[in-house]
Amino acid sequence: MMLYKEPAPIKDRENPFESMMSRFNIAAEVLGLDEETYNVLKSPARQVIVNVPVTMDDGKVRVFEGYRVVHSTILGPSKGGIRYAPDVFLDEVKALAAWMTWKCAVVDIPYGGAKGGIICDPYSMSAGEIERLTRAYTSSLVDIFGPDRDIPAPDMGTGPREMAWLMDEYSKTKGSTEHGVVTGKPLVLGGSLGRVEATGRGVMVSAMAAMEKLGMDPAKSTAAVQGFGNVGSWAAKLMAERGVKILGVSDVSGAYWNDNGIDIEEAIEYKNGNNGRLEGYKGAEQIDPAELLTSKVDVLVPAAVEDVITIHNVDKIQARLIVEGANGPTSYKADNIINEKGIMVVPDILANSGGVTVSYFEWVQNRMGFKWTLDRVNERAERIMNESFERVYAASQKYNVPMRIAAYIVAIDKVAMTYKYRGGF
Ligand code: GLU
């Protein structure tokens, strides 16, 4: 096998917002969505661009560009993470915001969709710089955020630490402690048990549900997981616990393969003691990251970034089942070939919705001022994931469409119906 050469998997130049809209258009047509509702849902309700000055450790002021896009508030306050990345751009945030609307609708929680982003490289910034950036961004968006208006959460490049700063900054402006303004907080600040692993757990639950439909025995199945961050590592660990042999995993440092299955617990332990990276991991051989996606496994879990399954590699995919831990890992143009090949896809807006589901539980607990046990969180999240899977599966049978389009149909139908009841202007 070839040795690792490139830092990132093959990337297509497809525009993520257009990719999202192409699926939306197909589902809208199948549903026979009326023009008025179509026009309401096709563009974000609000897009805010902020430029926030931050004093860096060397005393110089740098101005960072940030975004918050509220796609829809039809189902309730908008919900969605904040991404810190050097290459985040507005059309990506718009797509991610719309995906949040569909995601919340698929799992039937009372939220609209939003997403935020800041162009920055958090890995090259000090904790102090990230804190000042997070506070400045929060303070410039204080009129957008709110426990009943728009509720951020972690996404790529952010975690409980950033959410704590956001909550604190927002609370200071309001003069009262506002736990419910953000989810994914540290436990001591009103975070929920089970939130950290929630997305990965939901990916595992979706994978199990899909395997059952396909008549696959988890204990006789193999998988490859792209991305070994929070989502990928938890999904791999929990799938391995159900008997699935994880043959390959990858992160930004490269891809790792073991024909006998990777010891996921050991790999996680290694990564935790190695600055969050698998670099130098000895429990597997290093392979070309591009090969991981096309390797001979039964289940493929892309859990990293957008557009990694594209027309450039989709022909070579050998998995029978793809479970999308990431948002938008499959480009629109690859959809048809996947369908022709008869591969089942549990789409992002269903497969990774465990995260926002437990975010919702966190917000509910904040409003109740009462903490749930881990069992309660996991049991309720699992029930929601399974019910949502069945809803989407039933729609795919009813309309004779792939699971991705079925998920959009379920989501758009719910949002459109709610819009009808609420009425326009
Ligand atoms: N950023 C996560 C997602 O894409 C979580 C969003 C949330 O919990 O609000 O689903």
Coordinates of C-alpha atoms and ligand atoms in Angstrom, one line a residue:
M1 CA 0.0 0.0 0.0
M2 CA 1.1 3.6 -0.7
L3 CA 2.4 5.7 2.1
Y4 CA 0.6 8.8 3.3
K5 CA 1.4 11.8 1.2
E6 CA -1.3 14.5 1.3
P7 CA -2.6 16.2 4.4
A8 CA -6.2 16.2 3.2
P9 CA -8.4 13.7 1.3
I10 CA -9.4 14.5 -2.3
K11 CA -11.7 17.6 -2.3
D12 CA -14.2 18.6 -4.9
R13 CA -14.9 22.2 -5.6
E14 CA -18.7 21.7 -5.3
N15 CA -20.4 24.6 -3.5
P16 CA -21.9 23.1 -0.3
F17 CA -24.9 25.4 -0.4
E18 CA -25.7 24.3 -4.0
S19 CA -25.1 20.7 -3.1
M20 CA -27.7 21.1 -0.3
M21 CA -30.1 22.9 -2.6
S22 CA -29.9 20.2 -5.2
R23 CA -31.2 17.6 -2.7
F24 CA -33.7 20.0 -1.4
N25 CA -35.1 20.6 -4.9
I26 CA -35.5 16.9 -5.6
A27 CA -37.3 16.4 -2.3
A28 CA -39.5 19.5 -2.8
E29 CA -40.5 18.1 -6.2
V30 CA -41.4 14.7 -4.9
L31 CA -43.4 16.3 -2.1
G32 CA -45.1 18.7 -4.5
L33 CA -44.1 21.7 -2.3
D34 CA -45.9 24.8 -3.2
E35 CA -44.0 27.8 -4.6
E36 CA -44.6 30.1 -1.6
T37 CA -43.2 27.7 1.0
Y38 CA -40.3 26.7 -1.4
N39 CA -39.3 30.4 -1.6
V40 CA -39.5 30.8 2.2
L41 CA -37.2 27.7 2.8
K42 CA -34.7 28.2 0.0
S43 CA -32.8 31.1 1.5
P44 CA -31.6 31.8 5.0
A45 CA -33.8 34.0 7.2
R46 CA -30.8 36.0 8.4
Q47 CA -27.1 36.2 7.6
V48 CA -24.8 38.2 9.8
I49 CA -21.1 38.9 9.0
V50 CA -19.0 40.4 11.9
N51 CA -15.5 41.7 12.0
V52 CA -14.1 41.4 15.5
P53 CA -10.9 43.0 16.7
V54 CA -8.8 40.8 19.1
T55 CA -5.6 41.8 20.9
M56 CA -3.1 39.0 20.2
D57 CA -0.5 37.9 22.7
D58 CA 2.1 40.0 21.0
G59 CA 0.0 43.1 21.7
K60 CA -1.1 43.6 18.1
V61 CA -4.7 43.8 17.2
R62 CA -6.0 41.3 14.5
V63 CA -9.4 41.5 13.0
F64 CA -11.3 38.3 12.5
E65 CA -14.2 37.7 10.1
G66 CA -17.1 35.7 11.6
Y67 CA -20.5 34.6 10.6
R68 CA -23.8 33.6 12.0
V69 CA -26.4 32.3 9.6
V70 CA -30.0 31.7 10.8
H71 CA -31.6 29.5 8.2
S72 CA -35.0 29.1 9.8
T73 CA -36.9 29.7 13.0
I74 CA -40.2 28.1 11.8
L75 CA -39.9 25.2 14.2
G76 CA -38.5 27.2 17.1
P77 CA -35.4 29.0 18.2
S78 CA -32.5 28.4 15.8
K79 CA -29.9 25.9 16.8
G80 CA -26.4 25.0 15.5
G81 CA -22.7 24.9 16.1
I82 CA -19.9 27.4 15.6
R83 CA -16.9 26.3 13.5
Y84 CA -13.4 27.7 13.9
A85 CA -11.4 27.0 10.8
P86 CA -9.0 28.9 8.5
D87 CA -11.1 28.0 5.4
V88 CA -14.6 28.4 6.6
F89 CA -16.7 30.5 4.2
L90 CA -20.2 32.0 4.0
D91 CA -21.7 29.5 1.6
E92 CA -20.5 26.7 3.7
V93 CA -22.0 28.2 6.8
K94 CA -25.3 28.8 4.9
A95 CA -25.4 25.1 3.9
L96 CA -24.6 24.0 7.4
A97 CA -27.3 26.2 8.8
A98 CA -29.9 24.8 6.4
W99 CA -28.7 21.2 7.3
M100 CA -29.4 22.1 10.9
T101 CA -33.0 23.1 10.0
W102 CA -33.5 19.7 8.3
K103 CA -31.7 17.8 11.0
C104 CA -33.8 19.2 13.8
A105 CA -37.0 18.5 11.7
V106 CA -35.9 14.9 11.0
V107 CA -35.5 14.1 14.7
D108 CA -38.6 16.1 15.5
I109 CA -37.2 18.5 18.0
P110 CA -38.6 22.1 18.3
Y111 CA -35.7 24.0 16.8
G112 CA -34.9 25.8 13.6
G113 CA -31.4 25.8 12.1
A114 CA -28.4 28.1 12.3
K115 CA -24.6 27.9 12.1
G116 CA -21.7 30.1 12.9
G117 CA -18.1 30.3 11.9
I118 CA -14.9 32.3 12.4
I119 CA -12.0 32.3 9.9
C120 CA -9.2 31.5 12.2
D121 CA -6.7 28.7 13.0
P122 CA -7.5 27.7 16.5
Y123 CA -4.5 25.2 16.5
S124 CA -2.0 28.0 16.1
M125 CA -3.6 30.3 18.7
S126 CA -3.1 30.5 22.5
A127 CA -5.9 29.7 24.9
G128 CA -6.0 33.4 25.8
E129 CA -6.3 34.5 22.1
I130 CA -9.1 32.0 21.5
E131 CA -10.9 33.2 24.7
R132 CA -10.7 36.9 23.6
L133 CA -11.9 35.9 20.1
T134 CA -14.8 33.9 21.5
R135 CA -15.9 36.7 23.8
A136 CA -15.6 39.4 21.1
Y137 CA -17.6 37.2 18.6
T138 CA -20.3 36.6 21.3
S139 CA -20.5 40.2 22.3
S140 CA -21.0 41.3 18.6
L141 CA -23.8 38.7 18.2
V142 CA -25.5 39.3 21.6
D143 CA -28.7 40.5 19.8
I144 CA -28.9 37.3 17.7
F145 CA -28.1 34.7 20.4
G146 CA -30.5 33.9 23.2
P147 CA -32.1 30.8 24.9
D148 CA -35.3 31.5 23.1
R149 CA -33.8 32.9 19.9
D150 CA -30.6 31.3 18.7
I151 CA -28.6 28.7 20.6
P152 CA -25.1 27.9 19.5
A153 CA -23.1 24.7 20.2
P154 CA -19.7 23.2 19.4
D155 CA -18.7 22.3 15.9
M156 CA -15.3 21.7 14.3
G157 CA -12.5 23.6 16.2
T158 CA -14.7 24.4 19.2
G159 CA -15.7 22.5 22.3
P160 CA -17.0 22.8 25.9
R161 CA -14.3 25.4 26.7
E162 CA -15.4 27.8 24.0
M163 CA -19.1 27.3 25.0
A164 CA -18.3 28.2 28.6
W165 CA -16.7 31.5 27.5
L166 CA -19.7 32.2 25.2
M167 CA -22.2 31.5 28.1
D168 CA -20.2 33.7 30.4
E169 CA -19.9 36.6 28.0
Y170 CA -23.6 36.5 27.1
S171 CA -24.6 36.2 30.8
K172 CA -22.5 39.3 31.7
T173 CA -24.1 41.4 29.0
K174 CA -27.6 40.3 30.2
G175 CA -26.7 40.7 33.9
S176 CA -28.0 37.2 34.7
T177 CA -26.8 33.6 34.4
E178 CA -28.1 32.3 31.1
H179 CA -27.3 28.6 31.0
G180 CA -29.7 27.9 28.1
V181 CA -28.0 30.3 25.6
V182 CA -25.6 27.6 24.5
T183 CA -25.2 23.8 24.6
G184 CA -22.2 21.5 24.7
K185 CA -21.1 23.3 27.9
P186 CA -18.8 21.7 30.5
L187 CA -20.8 19.6 33.0
V188 CA -20.2 22.0 35.9
L189 CA -21.8 24.9 33.9
G190 CA -25.0 23.1 33.1
G191 CA -23.8 20.7 30.4
S192 CA -25.5 17.4 30.0
L193 CA -24.1 14.0 30.7
G194 CA -23.7 12.2 27.4
R195 CA -23.4 15.3 25.2
V196 CA -19.7 14.8 24.3
E197 CA -20.3 11.3 22.9
A198 CA -23.8 11.9 21.7
T199 CA -23.0 12.4 18.0
G200 CA -20.8 9.3 17.8
R201 CA -23.4 7.3 19.7
G202 CA -26.1 8.4 17.3
V203 CA -23.9 7.3 14.4
M204 CA -23.5 3.9 16.0
V205 CA -27.3 3.6 16.6
S206 CA -28.0 4.6 13.0
A207 CA -25.4 2.1 11.7
M208 CA -27.0 -0.7 13.8
A209 CA -30.5 0.2 12.5
A210 CA -29.3 0.2 8.9
M211 CA -27.4 -3.1 9.2
E212 CA -30.5 -4.7 10.5
K213 CA -32.5 -3.6 7.4
L214 CA -29.7 -4.9 5.2
G215 CA -29.5 -8.2 7.1
M216 CA -25.9 -7.6 8.1
D217 CA -24.6 -9.1 11.3
P218 CA -22.5 -6.5 13.2
A219 CA -20.3 -9.2 14.6
K220 CA -19.4 -10.4 11.1
S221 CA -19.0 -6.9 9.6
T222 CA -16.0 -4.6 9.0
A223 CA -15.8 -0.8 8.9
A224 CA -13.5 2.1 8.1
V225 CA -13.9 5.4 9.9
Q226 CA -12.6 8.6 8.4
G227 CA -11.9 11.2 11.1
F228 CA -10.9 10.3 14.6
G229 CA -12.1 13.5 16.3
N230 CA -15.0 13.5 18.8
V231 CA -17.5 12.0 16.3
G232 CA -15.3 9.4 14.6
S233 CA -13.6 8.1 17.7
W234 CA -16.8 7.6 19.6
A235 CA -18.6 6.1 16.7
A236 CA -15.6 3.6 16.2
K237 CA -15.5 2.8 19.8
L238 CA -19.2 2.1 20.2
M239 CA -19.4 0.2 16.9
A240 CA -16.5 -2.0 18.0
E241 CA -18.4 -2.6 21.3
R242 CA -21.2 -4.0 19.1
G243 CA -18.8 -6.4 17.5
V244 CA -17.9 -4.5 14.3
K245 CA -14.3 -4.9 13.3
I246 CA -12.8 -1.5 12.6
L247 CA -10.1 -2.2 10.0
G248 CA -9.1 1.4 9.3
V249 CA -9.3 4.9 10.8
S250 CA -7.8 8.2 9.8
D251 CA -7.2 11.8 11.0
V252 CA -5.2 14.8 9.7
S253 CA -2.0 12.9 10.5
G254 CA -2.8 10.0 8.1
A255 CA -4.7 6.8 7.7
Y256 CA -4.1 3.6 9.7
W257 CA -5.0 0.0 8.8
N258 CA -5.0 -3.3 10.5
D259 CA -6.4 -6.4 8.9
N260 CA -7.1 -7.9 12.3
G261 CA -9.0 -4.9 13.4
I262 CA -7.7 -1.8 15.2
D263 CA -7.9 -1.8 19.0
I264 CA -10.0 1.4 19.2
E265 CA -9.7 1.9 23.0
E266 CA -5.9 1.7 22.6
A267 CA -6.0 4.1 19.6
I268 CA -8.1 6.6 21.6
E269 CA -5.8 6.4 24.5
Y270 CA -2.8 6.9 22.2
K271 CA -4.4 9.9 20.6
N272 CA -5.3 11.5 23.9
G273 CA -1.7 11.3 25.1
N274 CA -0.5 12.6 21.7
N275 CA -2.0 16.1 21.3
G276 CA -5.3 14.6 19.9
R277 CA -3.5 13.1 16.9
L278 CA -2.9 9.5 15.8
E279 CA 0.5 10.4 14.3
G280 CA 3.0 7.7 15.1
Y281 CA 0.4 5.1 16.2
K282 CA 1.9 1.7 16.1
G283 CA -1.1 -0.6 16.3
A284 CA -1.7 -0.3 12.6
E285 CA 0.1 0.2 9.3
Q286 CA 0.0 3.6 7.6
I287 CA -1.9 3.8 4.3
D288 CA -2.9 6.4 1.8
P289 CA -5.8 8.3 3.3
A290 CA -7.6 8.3 -0.1
E291 CA -7.4 4.5 0.0
L292 CA -9.3 4.3 3.3
L293 CA -12.5 5.5 1.7
T294 CA -12.3 2.9 -1.1
S295 CA -11.0 0.0 1.0
K296 CA -12.8 -3.3 1.2
V297 CA -15.0 -2.9 4.2
D298 CA -18.8 -3.4 4.8
V299 CA -19.4 -0.1 6.4
L300 CA -17.9 3.3 5.7
V301 CA -18.2 6.1 8.2
P302 CA -17.0 9.5 6.9
A303 CA -16.8 11.6 10.1
A304 CA -14.5 14.4 9.2
V305 CA -15.3 17.2 6.7
E306 CA -17.5 17.9 3.6
D307 CA -17.0 16.6 0.1
V308 CA -14.8 13.6 0.6
I309 CA -16.9 11.2 -1.4
T310 CA -17.0 12.7 -4.8
I311 CA -17.1 11.8 -8.5
H312 CA -13.4 11.2 -8.2
N313 CA -13.6 8.2 -5.9
V314 CA -17.2 7.1 -5.7
D315 CA -16.8 4.5 -8.4
K316 CA -14.2 2.7 -6.3
I317 CA -16.2 2.6 -3.1
Q318 CA -16.7 -1.0 -1.9
A319 CA -18.8 -0.6 1.2
R320 CA -22.4 -1.7 1.2
L321 CA -23.4 1.0 3.8
I322 CA -22.3 4.6 4.3
V323 CA -23.1 6.2 7.6
E324 CA -22.4 10.0 7.5
G325 CA -21.0 11.2 10.8
A326 CA -19.8 14.4 9.2
N327 CA -22.1 17.1 7.6
G328 CA -22.1 16.9 3.8
P329 CA -19.3 14.3 3.3
T330 CA -20.9 13.2 0.0
S331 CA -21.0 15.6 -2.9
Y332 CA -24.2 16.0 -4.8
K333 CA -22.7 14.7 -8.0
A334 CA -21.7 11.4 -6.3
D335 CA -25.2 10.6 -5.1
N336 CA -26.4 9.1 -8.4
I337 CA -23.5 6.7 -8.6
I338 CA -24.0 5.6 -5.0
N339 CA -27.6 4.9 -5.8
E340 CA -26.7 3.0 -9.0
K341 CA -24.3 0.9 -7.0
G342 CA -27.0 0.1 -4.5
I343 CA -25.1 1.4 -1.5
M344 CA -27.4 2.4 1.4
V345 CA -26.5 5.8 2.8
V346 CA -27.7 6.9 6.2
P347 CA -27.5 10.7 5.4
D348 CA -25.8 13.3 7.7
I349 CA -29.0 15.0 8.7
L350 CA -30.2 11.7 10.2
A351 CA -26.9 9.9 11.1
N352 CA -25.3 12.7 13.0
S353 CA -28.4 14.2 14.6
G354 CA -27.6 12.5 18.0
G355 CA -25.5 15.6 18.8
V356 CA -28.2 18.1 18.5
T357 CA -30.7 15.8 20.1
V358 CA -28.7 15.7 23.3
S359 CA -28.1 19.4 22.9
Y360 CA -31.9 19.7 23.1
F361 CA -31.9 17.6 26.3
E362 CA -29.2 19.9 27.7
W363 CA -31.4 23.0 27.0
V364 CA -34.4 21.2 28.5
Q365 CA -32.4 20.4 31.6
N366 CA -31.2 24.0 31.8
R367 CA -34.8 25.2 31.6
M368 CA -35.9 22.7 34.3
G369 CA -32.9 23.4 36.4
F370 CA -32.7 19.7 36.9
K371 CA -30.0 17.2 35.8
W372 CA -30.9 13.9 34.1
T373 CA -28.9 10.7 34.6
L374 CA -26.7 9.4 31.8
D375 CA -29.1 6.4 31.4
R376 CA -32.0 8.7 30.8
V377 CA -30.1 10.8 28.3
N378 CA -28.8 7.8 26.3
E379 CA -32.1 5.9 26.4
R380 CA -34.1 8.9 25.2
A381 CA -31.6 9.8 22.5
E382 CA -31.5 6.2 21.3
R383 CA -35.3 6.1 21.1
I384 CA -35.4 9.3 19.1
M385 CA -32.6 8.1 16.7
N386 CA -34.4 4.8 16.1
E387 CA -37.8 6.4 15.6
S388 CA -36.3 8.9 13.2
F389 CA -34.5 6.2 11.3
E390 CA -37.8 4.3 10.9
R391 CA -39.6 7.4 9.8
V392 CA -37.0 8.1 7.1
Y393 CA -36.9 4.4 6.0
A394 CA -40.7 4.4 5.7
A395 CA -40.6 7.5 3.5
S396 CA -37.9 6.0 1.3
Q397 CA -40.2 3.0 0.8
K398 CA -43.3 5.1 0.3
Y399 CA -41.7 7.5 -2.3
N400 CA -39.3 4.9 -3.7
V401 CA -36.3 7.3 -3.1
P402 CA -32.9 6.8 -1.5
M403 CA -32.6 7.4 2.3
R404 CA -31.0 10.9 1.7
I405 CA -33.9 12.2 -0.3
A406 CA -36.3 10.5 2.1
A407 CA -34.7 12.4 5.0
Y408 CA -35.2 15.7 3.2
I409 CA -38.8 14.8 2.5
V410 CA -39.5 14.0 6.1
A411 CA -37.8 17.3 7.2
I412 CA -39.3 19.6 4.6
D413 CA -42.7 18.2 5.1
K414 CA -42.6 18.9 8.8
V415 CA -41.2 22.5 8.4
A416 CA -43.7 23.2 5.6
M417 CA -46.6 22.0 7.7
T418 CA -45.5 24.1 10.6
Y419 CA -45.2 27.1 8.4
K420 CA -48.7 26.6 7.1
Y421 CA -50.1 26.5 10.7
R422 CA -48.1 29.6 11.7
G423 CA -48.9 31.5 8.6
G424 CA -46.8 34.0 6.7
F425 CA -47.0 37.8 6.8
Ligands
GLU1 N1 -22.4 21.1 15.4 C1 -23.3 19.9 15.7 C2 -24.0 19.5 14.4 O1 -23.6 19.8 13.3 C3 -24.2 20.1 16.9 C4 -25.2 21.2 16.8 C5 -25.9 21.5 18.1 O2 -25.8 20.6 19.0 O3 -26.6 22.5 18.2 O4 -25.0 18.8 14.4

